[in-house]
Short mmCIF file of C-alpha atoms and ligand atoms in Angstrom, two decimals:
data_model
loop_
_atom_site.label_atom_id
_atom_site.label_comp_id
_atom_site.label_asym_id
_atom_site.label_seq_id
_atom_site.Cartn_x
_atom_site.Cartn_y
_atom_site.Cartn_z
CA UNK A 1 105.93 119.95 104.66
CA UNK A 2 109.62 119.00 105.35
CA UNK A 3 112.29 120.32 103.09
CA UNK A 4 113.44 118.19 100.43
CA UNK A 5 116.79 118.09 100.66
CA UNK A 6 117.35 116.03 97.61
CA UNK A 7 115.48 118.48 95.28
CA UNK A 8 116.98 119.78 92.08
CA UNK A 9 120.40 117.79 93.04
CA UNK A 10 122.37 116.34 90.12
CA UNK A 11 122.71 112.78 90.64
CA UNK A 12 125.37 110.02 89.72
CA UNK A 13 124.23 106.41 90.05
CA UNK A 14 126.90 103.92 90.82
CA UNK A 15 126.65 100.21 90.56
CA UNK A 16 128.72 97.03 91.17
CA UNK A 17 127.98 94.42 88.61
CA UNK A 18 128.95 91.15 90.32
CA UNK A 19 129.46 87.75 88.10
CA UNK A 20 125.75 86.60 89.37
CA UNK A 21 123.74 89.55 87.85
CA UNK A 22 123.26 89.90 84.37
CA UNK A 23 123.41 93.00 82.02
CA UNK A 24 119.42 92.98 81.69
CA UNK A 25 119.12 93.11 85.18
CA UNK A 26 121.86 95.45 85.63
CA UNK A 27 119.95 97.75 83.36
CA UNK A 28 116.40 97.43 84.80
CA UNK A 29 117.90 98.08 88.30
CA UNK A 30 119.47 101.22 87.55
CA UNK A 31 116.54 102.41 85.67
CA UNK A 32 114.59 101.56 88.54
CA UNK A 33 116.96 103.61 90.55
CA UNK A 34 116.88 106.71 88.26
CA UNK A 35 112.64 106.47 88.60
CA UNK A 36 113.31 106.47 92.37
CA UNK A 37 115.48 109.46 92.05
CA UNK A 38 113.03 111.19 89.83
CA UNK A 39 110.40 110.94 92.29
CA UNK A 40 112.12 113.23 94.72
CA UNK A 41 113.21 115.59 92.36
CA UNK A 42 116.68 114.70 91.44
CA UNK A 43 118.10 114.78 87.74
CA UNK A 44 120.30 111.70 86.81
CA UNK A 45 123.67 113.17 85.17
CA UNK A 46 125.65 109.97 84.65
CA UNK A 47 125.73 106.60 85.43
CA UNK A 48 128.69 104.05 85.94
CA UNK A 49 129.14 100.42 86.63
CA UNK A 50 132.15 98.39 87.54
CA UNK A 51 132.41 94.77 87.00
CA UNK A 52 134.10 93.02 90.10
CA UNK A 53 134.11 89.66 91.21
CA UNK A 54 132.61 91.10 94.46
CA UNK A 55 132.00 94.71 96.20
CA UNK A 56 134.77 95.87 97.86
CA UNK A 57 134.48 95.68 101.49
CA UNK A 58 135.81 99.18 102.26
CA UNK A 59 134.94 101.19 99.44
CA UNK A 60 132.46 99.31 97.32
CA UNK A 61 134.22 100.31 94.21
CA UNK A 62 138.10 99.75 93.55
CA UNK A 63 140.28 102.73 93.79
CA UNK A 64 140.64 103.50 90.16
CA UNK A 65 136.89 103.71 89.72
CA UNK A 66 136.32 105.73 92.41
CA UNK A 67 138.80 108.37 91.01
CA UNK A 68 137.03 108.02 87.99
CA UNK A 69 133.73 108.59 89.14
CA UNK A 70 135.45 111.62 91.39
CA UNK A 71 136.56 113.01 88.12
CA UNK A 72 133.23 112.47 85.94
CA UNK A 73 131.56 114.31 89.27
CA UNK A 74 133.56 117.32 88.71
CA UNK A 75 132.72 117.66 85.28
CA UNK A 76 128.97 117.22 85.70
CA UNK A 77 128.57 119.40 88.83
CA UNK A 78 127.30 116.20 90.36
CA UNK A 79 126.28 116.89 93.90
CA UNK A 80 124.81 113.44 95.00
CA UNK A 81 125.78 109.80 94.48
CA UNK A 82 123.15 107.09 94.32
CA UNK A 83 124.58 103.31 94.94
CA UNK A 84 122.34 100.95 93.55
CA UNK A 85 123.35 98.24 96.42
CA UNK A 86 122.92 98.83 99.96
CA UNK A 87 125.97 100.02 101.89
CA UNK A 88 127.58 99.34 104.99
CA UNK A 89 127.92 101.98 107.41
CA UNK A 90 131.80 102.08 106.95
CA UNK A 91 131.26 101.97 103.01
CA UNK A 92 129.02 105.03 103.37
CA UNK A 93 131.22 106.81 105.55
CA UNK A 94 134.34 106.15 103.25
CA UNK A 95 132.90 106.96 100.24
CA UNK A 96 131.68 110.30 101.65
CA UNK A 97 134.76 111.32 102.34
CA UNK A 98 136.73 109.98 99.37
CA UNK A 99 133.81 111.62 97.03
CA UNK A 100 133.30 114.71 98.90
CA UNK A 101 129.45 114.74 98.18
CA UNK A 102 126.32 113.29 99.64
CA UNK A 103 126.28 109.67 99.44
CA UNK A 104 122.81 107.28 99.85
CA UNK A 105 122.24 104.11 99.18
CA UNK A 106 118.79 102.40 97.55
CA UNK A 107 117.23 101.46 101.27
CA UNK A 108 117.90 105.45 101.92
CA UNK A 109 116.36 106.43 99.10
CA UNK A 110 113.48 104.57 99.41
CA UNK A 111 113.33 105.47 103.02
CA UNK A 112 113.40 109.46 102.05
CA UNK A 113 110.71 109.09 99.29
CA UNK A 114 108.07 107.14 101.95
CA UNK A 115 109.24 109.80 104.25
CA UNK A 116 107.82 112.94 101.71
CA UNK A 117 104.95 110.89 100.66
CA UNK A 118 103.43 110.62 104.47
CA UNK A 119 100.04 112.03 104.86
CA UNK A 120 98.66 110.48 107.83
CA UNK A 121 99.51 109.95 111.38
CA UNK A 122 99.81 106.27 111.09
CA UNK A 123 101.89 106.25 107.60
CA UNK A 124 104.23 108.97 109.54
CA UNK A 125 105.02 106.79 112.41
CA UNK A 126 105.34 103.52 110.17
CA UNK A 127 108.12 105.58 108.24
CA UNK A 128 110.05 106.88 111.05
CA UNK A 129 110.27 103.39 112.73
CA UNK A 130 111.52 102.23 109.70
CA UNK A 131 114.04 104.90 109.33
CA UNK A 132 114.86 104.37 112.97
CA UNK A 133 115.38 100.86 112.60
CA UNK A 134 117.58 101.30 109.70
CA UNK A 135 119.72 103.75 111.66
CA UNK A 136 120.14 101.75 114.67
CA UNK A 137 122.90 99.37 113.79
CA UNK A 138 124.56 102.00 111.50
CA UNK A 139 125.00 104.21 114.46
CA UNK A 140 128.78 102.42 115.04
CA UNK A 141 129.71 104.22 111.31
CA UNK A 142 128.17 107.22 112.07
CA UNK A 143 130.39 108.05 115.41
CA UNK A 144 133.69 105.88 114.93
CA UNK A 145 135.19 108.64 113.57
CA UNK A 146 135.35 110.30 116.64
CA UNK A 147 137.12 107.42 118.48
CA UNK A 148 139.50 107.15 115.73
CA UNK A 149 140.49 110.69 115.45
CA UNK A 150 141.06 110.58 119.35
CA UNK A 151 143.09 107.38 118.83
CA UNK A 152 140.99 105.58 121.50
CA UNK A 153 142.60 104.67 124.96
CA UNK A 154 142.37 100.94 125.84
CA UNK A 155 139.94 99.96 128.67
CA UNK A 156 137.92 103.01 128.69
CA UNK A 157 134.86 103.97 126.15
CA UNK A 158 136.02 106.64 123.91
CA UNK A 159 133.63 109.77 123.24
CA UNK A 160 132.20 108.42 119.90
CA UNK A 161 131.50 104.86 121.81
CA UNK A 162 129.52 106.55 124.68
CA UNK A 163 127.56 108.80 122.54
CA UNK A 164 126.52 105.75 120.70
CA UNK A 165 125.43 103.91 123.87
CA UNK A 166 123.20 107.31 124.58
CA UNK A 167 121.92 107.19 120.88
CA UNK A 168 120.99 103.96 120.70
CA UNK A 169 118.92 103.76 123.95
CA UNK A 170 117.09 107.06 122.92
CA UNK A 171 116.67 105.32 119.39
CA UNK A 172 115.25 102.15 121.31
CA UNK A 173 113.04 104.52 123.32
CA UNK A 174 111.61 106.07 120.67
CA UNK A 175 110.96 102.68 118.65
CA UNK A 176 109.23 101.10 121.73
CA UNK A 177 106.93 104.24 121.77
CA UNK A 178 106.35 104.26 117.87
CA UNK A 179 105.70 100.42 118.08
CA UNK A 180 103.05 101.16 120.77
CA UNK A 181 101.24 103.73 119.03
CA UNK A 182 100.98 101.30 116.08
CA UNK A 183 99.79 98.67 117.89
CA UNK A 184 96.79 100.94 119.17
CA UNK A 185 96.03 102.08 115.96
CA UNK A 186 96.19 98.46 114.29
CA UNK A 187 93.48 97.52 117.07
CA UNK A 188 91.21 100.42 116.51
CA UNK A 189 91.19 99.11 112.56
CA UNK A 190 90.56 95.78 113.84
CA UNK A 191 87.91 96.83 115.94
CA UNK A 192 86.53 99.00 112.68
CA UNK A 193 87.53 95.60 110.34
CA UNK A 194 85.02 93.53 113.04
CA UNK A 195 82.17 95.76 111.89
CA UNK A 196 83.06 95.20 108.26
CA UNK A 197 83.16 91.20 109.03
CA UNK A 198 79.99 90.67 107.19
CA UNK A 199 81.39 92.26 104.15
CA UNK A 200 83.69 91.03 101.26
CA UNK A 201 86.94 92.59 101.33
CA UNK A 202 88.80 93.10 98.02
CA UNK A 203 92.50 94.29 98.24
CA UNK A 204 94.41 96.03 95.49
CA UNK A 205 97.71 95.08 95.17
CA UNK A 206 100.87 95.35 92.71
CA UNK A 207 103.95 96.96 91.73
CA UNK A 208 104.05 100.64 92.50
CA UNK A 209 102.97 103.01 90.03
CA UNK A 210 100.96 100.04 88.23
CA UNK A 211 97.80 101.86 88.65
CA UNK A 212 95.94 100.61 91.80
CA UNK A 213 94.53 104.29 92.94
CA UNK A 214 93.48 105.04 89.16
CA UNK A 215 91.29 101.68 89.28
CA UNK A 216 90.26 102.67 93.22
CA UNK A 217 88.79 106.01 91.82
CA UNK A 218 87.60 104.34 88.69
CA UNK A 219 85.54 101.95 90.52
CA UNK A 220 84.49 103.80 93.73
CA UNK A 221 85.06 107.52 93.09
CA UNK A 222 87.06 107.46 96.43
CA UNK A 223 89.58 110.71 94.91
CA UNK A 224 92.64 108.95 96.08
CA UNK A 225 95.90 110.74 94.87
CA UNK A 226 97.16 109.53 91.81
CA UNK A 227 100.50 110.39 90.60
CA UNK A 228 103.36 109.13 88.22
CA UNK A 229 105.71 108.79 90.84
CA UNK A 230 106.50 106.10 93.04
CA UNK A 231 105.09 105.30 96.09
CA UNK A 232 102.32 107.74 95.69
CA UNK A 233 99.81 105.84 98.25
CA UNK A 234 101.09 104.94 101.65
CA UNK A 235 97.71 105.04 103.47
CA UNK A 236 95.08 102.19 102.95
CA UNK A 237 91.62 103.65 101.85
CA UNK A 238 88.59 101.47 101.84
CA UNK A 239 85.19 102.28 100.00
CA UNK A 240 82.20 100.26 99.23
CA UNK A 241 82.25 98.99 95.96
CA UNK A 242 78.81 97.80 95.43
CA UNK A 243 76.10 97.99 97.91
CA UNK A 244 73.66 95.85 95.86
CA UNK A 245 75.54 92.88 96.66
CA UNK A 246 74.63 90.78 99.59
CA UNK A 247 77.31 90.88 101.30
CA UNK A 248 78.49 94.37 100.30
CA UNK A 249 81.97 94.54 98.76
CA UNK A 250 84.56 96.88 100.01
CA UNK A 251 87.55 97.56 97.94
CA UNK A 252 90.70 98.68 99.61
CA UNK A 253 93.70 100.56 97.92
CA UNK A 254 97.15 100.32 99.77
CA UNK A 255 101.08 100.81 99.34
CA UNK A 256 102.59 99.55 96.11
CA UNK A 257 105.42 97.02 96.28
CA UNK A 258 108.93 97.31 94.74
CA UNK A 259 112.22 95.07 94.09
CA UNK A 260 113.96 94.65 97.14
CA UNK A 261 111.87 96.74 99.40
CA UNK A 262 113.63 97.53 102.73
CA UNK A 263 112.79 94.81 105.02
CA UNK A 264 112.27 97.66 107.81
CA UNK A 265 109.64 99.11 105.45
CA UNK A 266 107.87 95.87 105.44
CA UNK A 267 108.20 95.33 109.05
CA UNK A 268 106.58 98.89 110.10
CA UNK A 269 103.99 98.70 107.54
CA UNK A 270 102.84 95.22 108.66
CA UNK A 271 99.60 96.55 109.99
CA UNK A 272 98.66 98.19 106.83
CA UNK A 273 99.67 94.81 105.12
CA UNK A 274 97.58 92.86 107.24
CA UNK A 275 94.68 94.26 105.93
CA UNK A 276 96.06 92.34 102.37
CA UNK A 277 95.96 89.34 104.42
CA UNK A 278 92.92 89.60 105.22
CA UNK A 279 91.50 90.07 101.96
CA UNK A 280 88.95 87.84 100.59
CA UNK A 281 90.13 88.65 97.09
CA UNK A 282 93.34 90.14 96.01
CA UNK A 283 93.49 92.37 92.63
CA UNK A 284 96.62 92.10 91.43
CA UNK A 285 97.12 94.90 89.15
CA UNK A 286 100.04 94.71 86.45
CA UNK A 287 101.15 97.53 84.40
CA UNK A 288 101.38 95.62 81.05
CA UNK A 289 102.59 98.88 79.29
CA UNK A 290 106.05 98.26 81.47
CA UNK A 291 108.97 96.12 79.71
CA UNK A 292 109.34 94.01 82.96
CA UNK A 293 105.76 93.48 83.83
CA UNK A 294 106.30 89.69 84.30
CA UNK A 295 109.32 90.84 86.95
CA UNK A 296 107.11 92.82 88.86
CA UNK A 297 104.31 90.03 88.97
CA UNK A 298 106.89 87.92 90.49
CA UNK A 299 108.17 90.37 92.81
CA UNK A 300 104.46 91.33 94.02
CA UNK A 301 104.22 87.46 94.44
CA UNK A 302 107.02 87.28 96.67
CA UNK A 303 106.00 90.16 98.92
CA UNK A 304 102.48 88.72 99.35
CA UNK A 305 104.39 85.14 100.55
CA UNK A 306 106.66 87.28 102.75
CA UNK A 307 103.43 89.10 104.38
CA UNK A 308 101.52 85.74 104.77
CA UNK A 309 99.33 86.40 101.75
CA UNK A 310 100.37 83.68 99.75
CA UNK A 311 97.11 81.88 99.65
CA UNK A 312 94.58 84.51 99.53
CA UNK A 313 92.15 84.17 96.06
CA UNK A 314 93.87 86.63 93.22
CA UNK A 315 92.90 87.40 90.22
CA UNK A 316 95.04 89.00 87.92
CA UNK A 317 94.17 92.54 86.03
CA UNK A 318 96.37 93.69 83.37
CA UNK A 319 96.35 97.80 83.26
CA UNK A 320 97.37 100.44 80.91
CA UNK A 321 96.28 98.31 77.71
CA UNK A 322 95.43 101.88 76.17
CA UNK A 323 99.41 102.12 76.31
CA UNK A 324 100.62 99.35 74.08
CA UNK A 325 101.14 100.02 70.47
CA UNK A 326 101.87 96.35 69.79
CA UNK A 327 99.09 93.77 69.61
CA UNK A 328 101.62 90.97 70.59
CA UNK A 329 102.33 91.78 74.21
CA UNK A 330 98.77 91.66 74.75
CA UNK A 331 98.53 88.64 72.83
CA UNK A 332 101.27 86.83 74.50
CA UNK A 333 99.95 87.89 78.25
CA UNK A 334 96.26 86.55 77.17
CA UNK A 335 97.77 83.12 76.45
CA UNK A 336 99.90 82.66 79.37
CA UNK A 337 96.60 84.44 81.55
CA UNK A 338 93.57 83.28 80.25
CA UNK A 339 91.86 84.06 83.62
CA UNK A 340 93.35 87.29 83.66
CA UNK A 341 91.22 90.48 83.02
CA UNK A 342 92.72 93.30 80.86
CA UNK A 343 91.71 97.16 81.24
CA UNK A 344 92.80 100.60 80.86
CA UNK A 345 91.68 102.40 84.33
CA UNK A 346 91.76 105.56 82.29
CA UNK A 347 89.77 104.70 79.53
CA UNK A 348 87.29 101.91 80.57
CA UNK A 349 84.23 102.08 82.90
CA UNK A 350 85.19 99.09 84.67
CA UNK A 351 82.16 97.22 84.08
CA UNK A 352 83.92 93.73 82.85
CA UNK A 353 86.29 93.73 85.81
CA UNK A 354 83.10 94.20 88.31
CA UNK A 355 81.47 91.49 86.45
CA UNK A 356 84.59 89.15 87.27
CA UNK A 357 84.64 90.33 90.78
CA UNK A 358 80.85 89.39 91.30
CA UNK A 359 81.40 86.20 89.34
CA UNK A 360 84.39 85.17 91.92
CA UNK A 361 82.13 86.01 94.97
CA UNK A 362 79.04 84.27 93.44
CA UNK A 363 80.99 81.14 93.55
CA UNK A 364 81.62 81.44 96.99
CA UNK A 365 77.91 81.71 97.81
CA UNK A 366 75.53 79.18 98.84
CA UNK A 367 71.84 79.01 98.44
CA UNK A 368 69.43 77.86 100.81
CA UNK A 369 65.53 77.49 101.88
CA UNK A 370 64.69 79.17 105.42
CA UNK A 371 61.07 79.12 106.89
CA UNK A 372 60.38 82.10 109.07
CA UNK A 373 57.31 82.00 111.02
CA UNK A 374 54.79 84.86 111.05
CA UNK A 375 55.72 85.99 114.50
CA UNK A 376 59.63 86.41 113.86
CA UNK A 377 58.44 88.54 110.91
CA UNK A 378 60.51 91.57 111.99
CA UNK A 379 63.55 89.87 111.50
CA UNK A 380 63.05 89.36 107.90
CA UNK A 381 65.27 92.78 107.72
CA UNK A 382 68.05 90.75 108.87
CA UNK A 383 67.73 88.22 106.34
CA UNK A 384 67.92 91.07 103.65
CA UNK A 385 70.81 92.71 105.38
CA UNK A 386 73.09 89.50 105.64
CA UNK A 387 71.89 87.40 102.11
CA UNK A 388 70.07 87.80 99.11
CA UNK A 389 66.59 86.81 98.85
CA UNK A 390 65.99 85.09 95.56
CA UNK A 391 62.22 83.82 96.14
CA UNK A 392 59.58 84.72 99.03
CA UNK A 393 56.50 82.92 99.36
CA UNK A 394 53.62 83.37 101.57
CA UNK A 395 52.40 80.31 103.36
CA UNK A 396 50.05 78.92 105.74
CA UNK A 397 52.76 78.07 107.81
CA UNK A 398 54.98 80.95 107.28
CA UNK A 399 57.35 82.75 104.90
CA UNK A 400 59.36 80.51 102.97
CA UNK A 401 62.24 82.10 101.37
CA UNK A 402 65.60 81.05 99.17
CA UNK A 403 68.37 82.82 100.35
CA UNK A 404 71.84 83.10 98.85
CA UNK A 405 74.98 84.44 100.88
CA UNK A 406 78.19 83.22 102.11
CA UNK A 407 78.38 80.05 104.23
CA UNK A 408 79.00 82.29 107.52
CA UNK A 409 76.47 84.65 106.87
CA UNK A 410 73.80 81.89 106.57
CA UNK A 411 74.94 80.93 109.78
CA UNK A 412 74.53 84.05 111.26
CA UNK A 413 70.79 84.32 110.01
CA UNK A 414 70.21 80.64 111.38
CA UNK A 415 71.84 81.60 114.85
CA UNK A 416 70.10 84.93 115.23
CA UNK A 417 66.59 83.76 113.91
CA UNK A 418 65.65 80.67 116.21
CA UNK A 419 62.58 80.25 114.13
CA UNK A 420 64.38 80.12 110.80
CA UNK A 421 64.98 76.52 109.38
N1 GTP B 1 97.96 105.31 80.07
C1 GTP B 1 97.37 104.96 81.15
N2 GTP B 1 97.98 105.44 82.55
C2 GTP B 1 97.63 105.11 83.69
C3 GTP B 1 96.64 103.91 83.64
N3 GTP B 1 96.40 103.90 85.15
C4 GTP B 1 96.81 104.39 85.58
N4 GTP B 1 97.89 105.38 84.75
C5 GTP B 1 98.78 106.45 85.04
O1 GTP B 1 99.83 105.75 85.91
C6 GTP B 1 100.50 106.52 87.02
C7 GTP B 1 100.23 105.83 88.48
O2 GTP B 1 98.97 105.82 88.74
P1 GTP B 1 98.70 105.51 90.35
O3 GTP B 1 97.16 104.99 90.03
O4 GTP B 1 99.20 106.39 91.15
O5 GTP B 1 99.37 104.04 90.37
P2 GTP B 1 99.31 103.19 91.78
O6 GTP B 1 99.68 101.58 91.58
O7 GTP B 1 98.80 103.58 92.64
O8 GTP B 1 100.90 103.67 92.66
P3 GTP B 1 101.66 103.96 93.98
O9 GTP B 1 100.47 104.40 94.78
O10 GTP B 1 102.55 104.83 93.91
O11 GTP B 1 101.91 102.33 94.13
C8 GTP B 1 99.52 107.80 87.15
O12 GTP B 1 100.23 108.64 86.25
C9 GTP B 1 98.23 107.22 86.19
O13 GTP B 1 97.68 108.32 85.54
C10 GTP B 1 95.86 103.24 82.41
O14 GTP B 1 94.95 102.87 82.51
N5 GTP B 1 96.32 104.06 81.44
MG1 MG B 2 98.31 104.21 94.56
#
């Protein structure tokens, strides 16, 4: 396990409120930053906001506010400053010097959390790739001080600049290697998925901490890690949801979404998210006990659009209903989302949700009569494998069947059994 540099740090949260950010949005954003900090073991000891017409290009905050921040840090023993917005490399550099403590922006913090939660080879590569992609354009800021200190001689490259060239090329090489490895893993998964092509694929999606993994465990006893912290799940897990169905239904759990998810992460988790795009049904899990659940729905929809899953059929699943004291939230949500399912993944048995899932797939199935000649009797098992046999009659000319399945699977039956009509 890698060392957690952030464990037990006392953090000050800093944000600039530009005119386009409402008080409510700012409060939510800071709360989320605090939750992110808590999930790496930091304690937030203070929050400061500066209303400004625009972010200061050099130091993000104005000079006066910066001094105020430094004074407050001294009083609280703060040893980490977290910025709600992303910093440019030079802002980060300037702020670290001005404040004298470790400075991190939102993206860096999220990358750090992902880094801590990797469990498999694949997610380790994905996170490292995102970290390197984030670092690459920032190398200038990291080394520029070397040249500044030497005064830089016109025409020749300074030591810092040379160092940047070396680092850049090393990082690019590493990025290329990681990408190649990810492609290889994705290919293997593709082959695996092909084997599953006669199954229905259901994927859990939703905001981080909504209860996706809890629901996965409830429905399939998959034993996926459940934790009350953000981004507990990074690796996809797939299990059989029902064997009784023809075709069987598989359920996958995957990484959660978040507002302003760094685009480097979305890009490097591409192959994981591809599974979401391939799903026949998305279960969009929502934590209804969260005060901003409606915004979280909108953000999840936005990420789904970004990854090309805008048109996949989906079902809204409002979770954590047991945490609601007031009936009003539930009533409003039911009224606004008459098609949605309301559950508590902790307390319910999931039966109602299963009924909805089955009904959804039932709608896309087709029922057709088939005639199988006695000479092909051995192929009956294929029909049972790819479809549901509703009726079976032995007559003089062969076996008369009524079979229900997806159009694709019925096509498969017909093409594999020349005698089936
Ligand atoms: N009260 C209550 N808590 C729940 C329910 N479902 C999940 N939780 C809790 O919510 C927290 C997050 O649950 P997870 O299942 O890890 O959430 P997730 O959506 O998989 O989160 P990430 O993997 O981080 O995206 C855990 O502490 C769960 O015990 C529920 O129905 N009721
Ligand atoms: Mg999870």
